């Protein structure tokens, strides 16, 4: 319906806006370091069933309002680079953007999650003007190295969001590999 179309349109604009900023940052850093910095930039808009599952997991009623207010990652953008120094440089430059507001920063590189997951997450608000009204649009930007991204991909396939017992061994293994990846980075 129309409100769903409007919702998706705003999310698409938000993605374009953030990806444009990232392109500028990538150009600036690539020029500075004389090498490619961002290996990959990807995005996704969280699907309705996944939004509902996350709201239930967090103990909220499933509603459009709760999704908008309680979830930070309906729009997620992921930046993958070679080195952990790059991760922090990209984050620093994102935080310097005057029109972006940092809401929350989660450093799972300095403090990996129990699973071993590593990544730097910036939750940001980005202004969007539509029909003369400017509103803040929330986005979660995940910044990580190629090695961290590889780990997260395997974890996502084998463990994350899956159920207990038979996962125990795989979880322990993956946690060890996460430490190996930190050493490599
Ligand atoms: P998907 O599939 O990406 O949609 P918050 O309200 O921000 O405090 P939230 O969103 O639960 O709480 O924050 P958290 O734990 O930082 O997780 C945000 C996202 O990071 C997840 O989104 C995953 O993309 C990723 N992530 C977190 N932990 C892990 C992990 O152990 N393994 C992997 N592979 N990814 C992880 P979603 O919505 O859970 O999933």
PDB file of C-alpha atoms and ligand atoms in Angstrom:
ATOM      1  CA  UNK A   1       0.000   0.000   0.000  1.00  0.00           C
ATOM      2  CA  UNK A   2       0.877   3.696  -0.172  1.00  0.00           C
ATOM      3  CA  UNK A   3       2.314   4.074   3.344  1.00  0.00           C
ATOM      4  CA  UNK A   4       4.490   1.023   2.778  1.00  0.00           C
ATOM      5  CA  UNK A   5       5.732   2.527  -0.495  1.00  0.00           C
ATOM      6  CA  UNK A   6       6.487   5.828   1.258  1.00  0.00           C
ATOM      7  CA  UNK A   7       8.303   3.944   4.034  1.00  0.00           C
ATOM      8  CA  UNK A   8      10.488   2.066   1.543  1.00  0.00           C
ATOM      9  CA  UNK A   9      11.161   5.192  -0.493  1.00  0.00           C
ATOM     10  CA  UNK A  10      12.489   6.975   2.598  1.00  0.00           C
ATOM     11  CA  UNK A  11      14.703   4.014   3.448  1.00  0.00           C
ATOM     12  CA  UNK A  12      16.074   3.961  -0.115  1.00  0.00           C
ATOM     13  CA  UNK A  13      16.883   7.678   0.129  1.00  0.00           C
ATOM     14  CA  UNK A  14      18.576   7.115   3.451  1.00  0.00           C
ATOM     15  CA  UNK A  15      20.737   4.352   1.943  1.00  0.00           C
ATOM     16  CA  UNK A  16      21.697   6.536  -1.041  1.00  0.00           C
ATOM     17  CA  UNK A  17      22.554   9.395   1.263  1.00  0.00           C
ATOM     18  CA  UNK A  18      24.803   7.339   3.549  1.00  0.00           C
ATOM     19  CA  UNK A  19      26.423   5.461   0.661  1.00  0.00           C
ATOM     20  CA  UNK A  20      27.221   8.762  -1.043  1.00  0.00           C
ATOM     21  CA  UNK A  21      28.954   9.982   2.129  1.00  0.00           C
ATOM     22  CA  UNK A  22      30.854   6.698   2.317  1.00  0.00           C
ATOM     23  CA  UNK A  23      31.972   7.112  -1.285  1.00  0.00           C
ATOM     24  CA  UNK A  24      33.392  10.540  -0.454  1.00  0.00           C
ATOM     25  CA  UNK A  25      35.186   9.142   2.580  1.00  0.00           C
ATOM     26  CA  UNK A  26      36.538   6.246   0.523  1.00  0.00           C
ATOM     27  CA  UNK A  27      37.879   8.658  -2.141  1.00  0.00           C
ATOM     28  CA  UNK A  28      39.488  10.837   0.489  1.00  0.00           C
ATOM     29  CA  UNK A  29      41.170   7.936   2.283  1.00  0.00           C
ATOM     30  CA  UNK A  30      42.202   6.123  -0.897  1.00  0.00           C
ATOM     31  CA  UNK A  31      43.907   9.313  -2.045  1.00  0.00           C
ATOM     32  CA  UNK A  32      45.543   9.795   1.339  1.00  0.00           C
ATOM     33  CA  UNK A  33      46.850   6.219   1.606  1.00  0.00           C
ATOM     34  CA  UNK A  34      47.354   5.631  -2.102  1.00  0.00           C
ATOM     35  CA  UNK A  35      45.460   2.310  -1.991  1.00  0.00           C
ATOM     36  CA  UNK A  36      41.912   1.005  -1.998  1.00  0.00           C
ATOM     37  CA  UNK A  37      40.353   1.381   1.434  1.00  0.00           C
ATOM     38  CA  UNK A  38      36.758   0.108   1.270  1.00  0.00           C
ATOM     39  CA  UNK A  39      36.604  -3.392  -0.139  1.00  0.00           C
ATOM     40  CA  UNK A  40      32.834  -3.635  -0.058  1.00  0.00           C
ATOM     41  CA  UNK A  41      29.794  -1.565   0.944  1.00  0.00           C
ATOM     42  CA  UNK A  42      26.464  -3.338   1.188  1.00  0.00           C
ATOM     43  CA  UNK A  43      23.059  -2.573   2.608  1.00  0.00           C
ATOM     44  CA  UNK A  44      19.848  -4.257   3.573  1.00  0.00           C
ATOM     45  CA  UNK A  45      16.398  -3.206   4.726  1.00  0.00           C
ATOM     46  CA  UNK A  46      15.202  -5.524   7.465  1.00  0.00           C
ATOM     47  CA  UNK A  47      12.275  -7.692   6.357  1.00  0.00           C
ATOM     48  CA  UNK A  48       8.934  -7.539   8.210  1.00  0.00           C
ATOM     49  CA  UNK A  49       9.240 -11.056   9.724  1.00  0.00           C
ATOM     50  CA  UNK A  50      12.730 -10.317  10.970  1.00  0.00           C
ATOM     51  CA  UNK A  51      11.530  -6.990  12.474  1.00  0.00           C
ATOM     52  CA  UNK A  52       8.703  -8.827  14.261  1.00  0.00           C
ATOM     53  CA  UNK A  53      11.083 -11.507  15.592  1.00  0.00           C
ATOM     54  CA  UNK A  54      13.504  -8.920  16.949  1.00  0.00           C
ATOM     55  CA  UNK A  55      10.717  -6.944  18.664  1.00  0.00           C
ATOM     56  CA  UNK A  56       9.445 -10.127  20.344  1.00  0.00           C
ATOM     57  CA  UNK A  57      13.010 -11.046  21.398  1.00  0.00           C
ATOM     58  CA  UNK A  58      13.434  -7.615  22.969  1.00  0.00           C
ATOM     59  CA  UNK A  59      10.070  -7.969  24.756  1.00  0.00           C
ATOM     60  CA  UNK A  60       8.108  -5.378  22.779  1.00  0.00           C
ATOM     61  CA  UNK A  61       4.696  -5.650  21.188  1.00  0.00           C
ATOM     62  CA  UNK A  62       4.914  -6.056  17.432  1.00  0.00           C
ATOM     63  CA  UNK A  63       3.751  -2.750  15.991  1.00  0.00           C
ATOM     64  CA  UNK A  64       4.814  -0.278  13.356  1.00  0.00           C
ATOM     65  CA  UNK A  65       5.458   2.366  16.074  1.00  0.00           C
ATOM     66  CA  UNK A  66       7.632   0.034  18.164  1.00  0.00           C
ATOM     67  CA  UNK A  67       9.633  -0.957  15.087  1.00  0.00           C
ATOM     68  CA  UNK A  68      10.330   2.701  14.316  1.00  0.00           C
ATOM     69  CA  UNK A  69      11.188   3.655  17.906  1.00  0.00           C
ATOM     70  CA  UNK A  70      12.824   0.532  19.351  1.00  0.00           C
ATOM     71  CA  UNK A  71      14.914  -0.838  16.492  1.00  0.00           C
ATOM     72  CA  UNK A  72      18.046   0.897  15.306  1.00  0.00           C
ATOM     73  CA  UNK A  73      18.811  -1.385  12.410  1.00  0.00           C
ATOM     74  CA  UNK A  74      15.816  -1.448  10.116  1.00  0.00           C
ATOM     75  CA  UNK A  75      18.308   0.007   7.665  1.00  0.00           C
ATOM     76  CA  UNK A  76      21.776  -1.522   7.941  1.00  0.00           C
ATOM     77  CA  UNK A  77      24.841  -0.558   5.937  1.00  0.00           C
ATOM     78  CA  UNK A  78      28.023  -2.603   6.136  1.00  0.00           C
ATOM     79  CA  UNK A  79      31.465  -1.336   5.217  1.00  0.00           C
ATOM     80  CA  UNK A  80      34.293  -3.840   4.825  1.00  0.00           C
ATOM     81  CA  UNK A  81      37.913  -2.725   4.712  1.00  0.00           C
ATOM     82  CA  UNK A  82      41.355  -4.345   4.946  1.00  0.00           C
ATOM     83  CA  UNK A  83      42.727  -3.174   8.292  1.00  0.00           C
ATOM     84  CA  UNK A  84      41.332  -2.364  11.721  1.00  0.00           C
ATOM     85  CA  UNK A  85      43.002   1.077  11.526  1.00  0.00           C
ATOM     86  CA  UNK A  86      40.811   1.714   8.482  1.00  0.00           C
ATOM     87  CA  UNK A  87      37.725   0.808  10.524  1.00  0.00           C
ATOM     88  CA  UNK A  88      38.472   3.535  13.069  1.00  0.00           C
ATOM     89  CA  UNK A  89      39.453   6.080  10.415  1.00  0.00           C
ATOM     90  CA  UNK A  90      36.177   5.556   8.534  1.00  0.00           C
ATOM     91  CA  UNK A  91      34.242   5.845  11.812  1.00  0.00           C
ATOM     92  CA  UNK A  92      36.099   9.044  12.714  1.00  0.00           C
ATOM     93  CA  UNK A  93      35.239  10.627   9.367  1.00  0.00           C
ATOM     94  CA  UNK A  94      31.601   9.535   9.598  1.00  0.00           C
ATOM     95  CA  UNK A  95      31.360  11.118  13.030  1.00  0.00           C
ATOM     96  CA  UNK A  96      32.761  14.362  11.574  1.00  0.00           C
ATOM     97  CA  UNK A  97      29.844  14.724   9.140  1.00  0.00           C
ATOM     98  CA  UNK A  98      27.888  17.725  10.440  1.00  0.00           C
ATOM     99  CA  UNK A  99      24.527  16.471   9.224  1.00  0.00           C
ATOM    100  CA  UNK A 100      24.896  13.013  10.802  1.00  0.00           C
ATOM    101  CA  UNK A 101      24.213  12.578  14.526  1.00  0.00           C
ATOM    102  CA  UNK A 102      25.866   9.773  16.438  1.00  0.00           C
ATOM    103  CA  UNK A 103      23.285   8.074  18.659  1.00  0.00           C
ATOM    104  CA  UNK A 104      25.299   5.121  19.879  1.00  0.00           C
ATOM    105  CA  UNK A 105      28.670   3.511  19.201  1.00  0.00           C
ATOM    106  CA  UNK A 106      29.282  -0.165  19.930  1.00  0.00           C
ATOM    107  CA  UNK A 107      32.863  -1.281  19.689  1.00  0.00           C
ATOM    108  CA  UNK A 108      32.775  -5.060  19.363  1.00  0.00           C
ATOM    109  CA  UNK A 109      36.410  -4.963  18.209  1.00  0.00           C
ATOM    110  CA  UNK A 110      37.755  -3.724  21.523  1.00  0.00           C
ATOM    111  CA  UNK A 111      35.043  -5.718  23.313  1.00  0.00           C
ATOM    112  CA  UNK A 112      34.026  -8.702  21.155  1.00  0.00           C
ATOM    113  CA  UNK A 113      30.617 -10.253  21.842  1.00  0.00           C
ATOM    114  CA  UNK A 114      30.421 -13.512  23.764  1.00  0.00           C
ATOM    115  CA  UNK A 115      30.095 -15.327  20.444  1.00  0.00           C
ATOM    116  CA  UNK A 116      33.403 -13.839  19.268  1.00  0.00           C
ATOM    117  CA  UNK A 117      31.650 -11.390  16.921  1.00  0.00           C
ATOM    118  CA  UNK A 118      33.785  -8.362  16.068  1.00  0.00           C
ATOM    119  CA  UNK A 119      32.715  -5.200  14.307  1.00  0.00           C
ATOM    120  CA  UNK A 120      32.329  -1.490  15.012  1.00  0.00           C
ATOM    121  CA  UNK A 121      28.703  -0.345  14.986  1.00  0.00           C
ATOM    122  CA  UNK A 122      27.666   3.272  14.644  1.00  0.00           C
ATOM    123  CA  UNK A 123      23.993   4.019  15.139  1.00  0.00           C
ATOM    124  CA  UNK A 124      23.371   7.353  13.450  1.00  0.00           C
ATOM    125  CA  UNK A 125      20.518   9.700  12.654  1.00  0.00           C
ATOM    126  CA  UNK A 126      20.479  11.192   9.187  1.00  0.00           C
ATOM    127  CA  UNK A 127      18.092  14.029   8.237  1.00  0.00           C
ATOM    128  CA  UNK A 128      15.672  13.470   5.416  1.00  0.00           C
ATOM    129  CA  UNK A 129      13.382  16.125   3.982  1.00  0.00           C
ATOM    130  CA  UNK A 130      10.181  14.927   2.386  1.00  0.00           C
ATOM    131  CA  UNK A 131       7.252  17.153   1.530  1.00  0.00           C
ATOM    132  CA  UNK A 132       8.802  20.100   3.413  1.00  0.00           C
ATOM    133  CA  UNK A 133       9.189  18.114   6.618  1.00  0.00           C
ATOM    134  CA  UNK A 134      12.641  17.141   7.873  1.00  0.00           C
ATOM    135  CA  UNK A 135      12.861  14.067  10.041  1.00  0.00           C
ATOM    136  CA  UNK A 136      15.690  11.971  11.422  1.00  0.00           C
ATOM    137  CA  UNK A 137      16.158   8.565   9.836  1.00  0.00           C
ATOM    138  CA  UNK A 138      18.049   5.960  11.810  1.00  0.00           C
ATOM    139  CA  UNK A 139      20.730   3.727  10.345  1.00  0.00           C
ATOM    140  CA  UNK A 140      23.129   1.151  11.738  1.00  0.00           C
ATOM    141  CA  UNK A 141      26.526   1.286  10.065  1.00  0.00           C
ATOM    142  CA  UNK A 142      28.647  -1.818  10.669  1.00  0.00           C
ATOM    143  CA  UNK A 143      32.342  -1.318   9.903  1.00  0.00           C
ATOM    144  CA  UNK A 144      34.683  -4.322   9.957  1.00  0.00           C
ATOM    145  CA  UNK A 145      37.745  -5.849   8.331  1.00  0.00           C
ATOM    146  CA  UNK A 146      37.612  -8.542   5.634  1.00  0.00           C
ATOM    147  CA  UNK A 147      38.660 -11.110   8.262  1.00  0.00           C
ATOM    148  CA  UNK A 148      35.907 -10.051  10.690  1.00  0.00           C
ATOM    149  CA  UNK A 149      33.405 -10.114   7.847  1.00  0.00           C
ATOM    150  CA  UNK A 150      34.460 -13.602   6.860  1.00  0.00           C
ATOM    151  CA  UNK A 151      34.052 -14.747  10.480  1.00  0.00           C
ATOM    152  CA  UNK A 152      30.601 -13.133  10.780  1.00  0.00           C
ATOM    153  CA  UNK A 153      29.500 -14.790   7.541  1.00  0.00           C
ATOM    154  CA  UNK A 154      30.502 -18.253   8.734  1.00  0.00           C
ATOM    155  CA  UNK A 155      28.995 -17.621  12.181  1.00  0.00           C
ATOM    156  CA  UNK A 156      25.767 -16.422  10.591  1.00  0.00           C
ATOM    157  CA  UNK A 157      25.605 -19.615   8.582  1.00  0.00           C
ATOM    158  CA  UNK A 158      26.491 -22.009  11.382  1.00  0.00           C
ATOM    159  CA  UNK A 159      25.475 -20.496  14.725  1.00  0.00           C
ATOM    160  CA  UNK A 160      23.886 -17.062  14.938  1.00  0.00           C
ATOM    161  CA  UNK A 161      20.156 -17.217  15.607  1.00  0.00           C
ATOM    162  CA  UNK A 162      20.235 -21.011  15.545  1.00  0.00           C
ATOM    163  CA  UNK A 163      19.315 -23.230  18.459  1.00  0.00           C
ATOM    164  CA  UNK A 164      21.418 -24.600  21.379  1.00  0.00           C
ATOM    165  CA  UNK A 165      22.846 -28.070  22.035  1.00  0.00           C
ATOM    166  CA  UNK A 166      24.396 -29.186  18.743  1.00  0.00           C
ATOM    167  CA  UNK A 167      25.737 -25.624  18.325  1.00  0.00           C
ATOM    168  CA  UNK A 168      27.898 -25.851  21.426  1.00  0.00           C
ATOM    169  CA  UNK A 169      30.958 -27.321  19.679  1.00  0.00           C
ATOM    170  CA  UNK A 170      30.700 -25.026  16.655  1.00  0.00           C
ATOM    171  CA  UNK A 171      30.310 -22.034  18.954  1.00  0.00           C
ATOM    172  CA  UNK A 172      33.440 -22.902  20.893  1.00  0.00           C
ATOM    173  CA  UNK A 173      35.408 -23.428  17.669  1.00  0.00           C
ATOM    174  CA  UNK A 174      34.206 -20.151  16.198  1.00  0.00           C
ATOM    175  CA  UNK A 175      35.148 -18.303  19.356  1.00  0.00           C
ATOM    176  CA  UNK A 176      38.692 -19.626  18.994  1.00  0.00           C
ATOM    177  CA  UNK A 177      38.820 -18.633  15.328  1.00  0.00           C
ATOM    178  CA  UNK A 178      37.677 -15.141  16.301  1.00  0.00           C
ATOM    179  CA  UNK A 179      40.802 -14.817  18.467  1.00  0.00           C
ATOM    180  CA  UNK A 180      42.946 -16.007  15.543  1.00  0.00           C
ATOM    181  CA  UNK A 181      41.360 -13.377  13.311  1.00  0.00           C
ATOM    182  CA  UNK A 182      42.144 -10.650  15.878  1.00  0.00           C
ATOM    183  CA  UNK A 183      45.779 -11.700  15.817  1.00  0.00           C
ATOM    184  CA  UNK A 184      45.841 -11.631  12.032  1.00  0.00           C
ATOM    185  CA  UNK A 185      44.223  -8.178  11.900  1.00  0.00           C
TER     186      UNK A 185
HETATM  187  P1  LIG B   1      20.589  -9.229  10.971  1.00  0.00           P
HETATM  188  O1  LIG B   1      20.553 -10.576  10.326  1.00  0.00           O
HETATM  189  O2  LIG B   1      21.823  -8.470  10.660  1.00  0.00           O
HETATM  190  O3  LIG B   1      19.361  -8.420  10.702  1.00  0.00           O
HETATM  191  P2  LIG B   1      20.594  -2.548  20.120  1.00  0.00           P
HETATM  192  O4  LIG B   1      19.136  -2.209  20.178  1.00  0.00           O
HETATM  193  O5  LIG B   1      21.273  -1.859  18.936  1.00  0.00           O
HETATM  194  O6  LIG B   1      21.345  -2.295  21.388  1.00  0.00           O
HETATM  195  P3  LIG B   1      20.913  -5.108  18.750  1.00  0.00           P
HETATM  196  O7  LIG B   1      20.398  -4.571  17.436  1.00  0.00           O
HETATM  197  O8  LIG B   1      20.442  -6.467  19.153  1.00  0.00           O
HETATM  198  O9  LIG B   1      20.610  -4.121  19.950  1.00  0.00           O
HETATM  199  O10 LIG B   1      22.483  -4.986  18.679  1.00  0.00           O
HETATM  200  P4  LIG B   1      23.698  -5.914  18.365  1.00  0.00           P
HETATM  201  O11 LIG B   1      23.837  -7.043  19.316  1.00  0.00           O
HETATM  202  O12 LIG B   1      24.791  -4.942  18.284  1.00  0.00           O
HETATM  203  O13 LIG B   1      23.404  -6.598  16.953  1.00  0.00           O
HETATM  204  C1  LIG B   1      23.217  -5.832  15.803  1.00  0.00           C
HETATM  205  C2  LIG B   1      23.623  -6.628  14.583  1.00  0.00           C
HETATM  206  O14 LIG B   1      25.005  -7.042  14.684  1.00  0.00           O
HETATM  207  C3  LIG B   1      22.872  -7.931  14.357  1.00  0.00           C
HETATM  208  O15 LIG B   1      21.632  -7.646  13.745  1.00  0.00           O
HETATM  209  C4  LIG B   1      23.855  -8.670  13.432  1.00  0.00           C
HETATM  210  O16 LIG B   1      23.837  -8.124  12.126  1.00  0.00           O
HETATM  211  C5  LIG B   1      25.185  -8.314  14.051  1.00  0.00           C
HETATM  212  N1  LIG B   1      25.571  -9.298  15.087  1.00  0.00           N
HETATM  213  C6  LIG B   1      25.504  -9.131  16.428  1.00  0.00           C
HETATM  214  N2  LIG B   1      25.961 -10.205  17.078  1.00  0.00           N
HETATM  215  C7  LIG B   1      26.343 -11.111  16.142  1.00  0.00           C
HETATM  216  C8  LIG B   1      26.929 -12.435  16.208  1.00  0.00           C
HETATM  217  O17 LIG B   1      27.187 -13.016  17.267  1.00  0.00           O
HETATM  218  N3  LIG B   1      27.188 -13.041  15.006  1.00  0.00           N
HETATM  219  C9  LIG B   1      26.914 -12.440  13.812  1.00  0.00           C
HETATM  220  N4  LIG B   1      27.206 -13.116  12.682  1.00  0.00           N
HETATM  221  N5  LIG B   1      26.371 -11.194  13.718  1.00  0.00           N
HETATM  222  C10 LIG B   1      26.077 -10.533  14.863  1.00  0.00           C
HETATM  223  P5  LIG B   1      20.442  -8.703  13.805  1.00  0.00           P
HETATM  224  O18 LIG B   1      19.178  -7.922  13.711  1.00  0.00           O
HETATM  225  O19 LIG B   1      20.568  -9.575  15.010  1.00  0.00           O
HETATM  226  O20 LIG B   1      20.618  -9.606  12.540  1.00  0.00           O
END
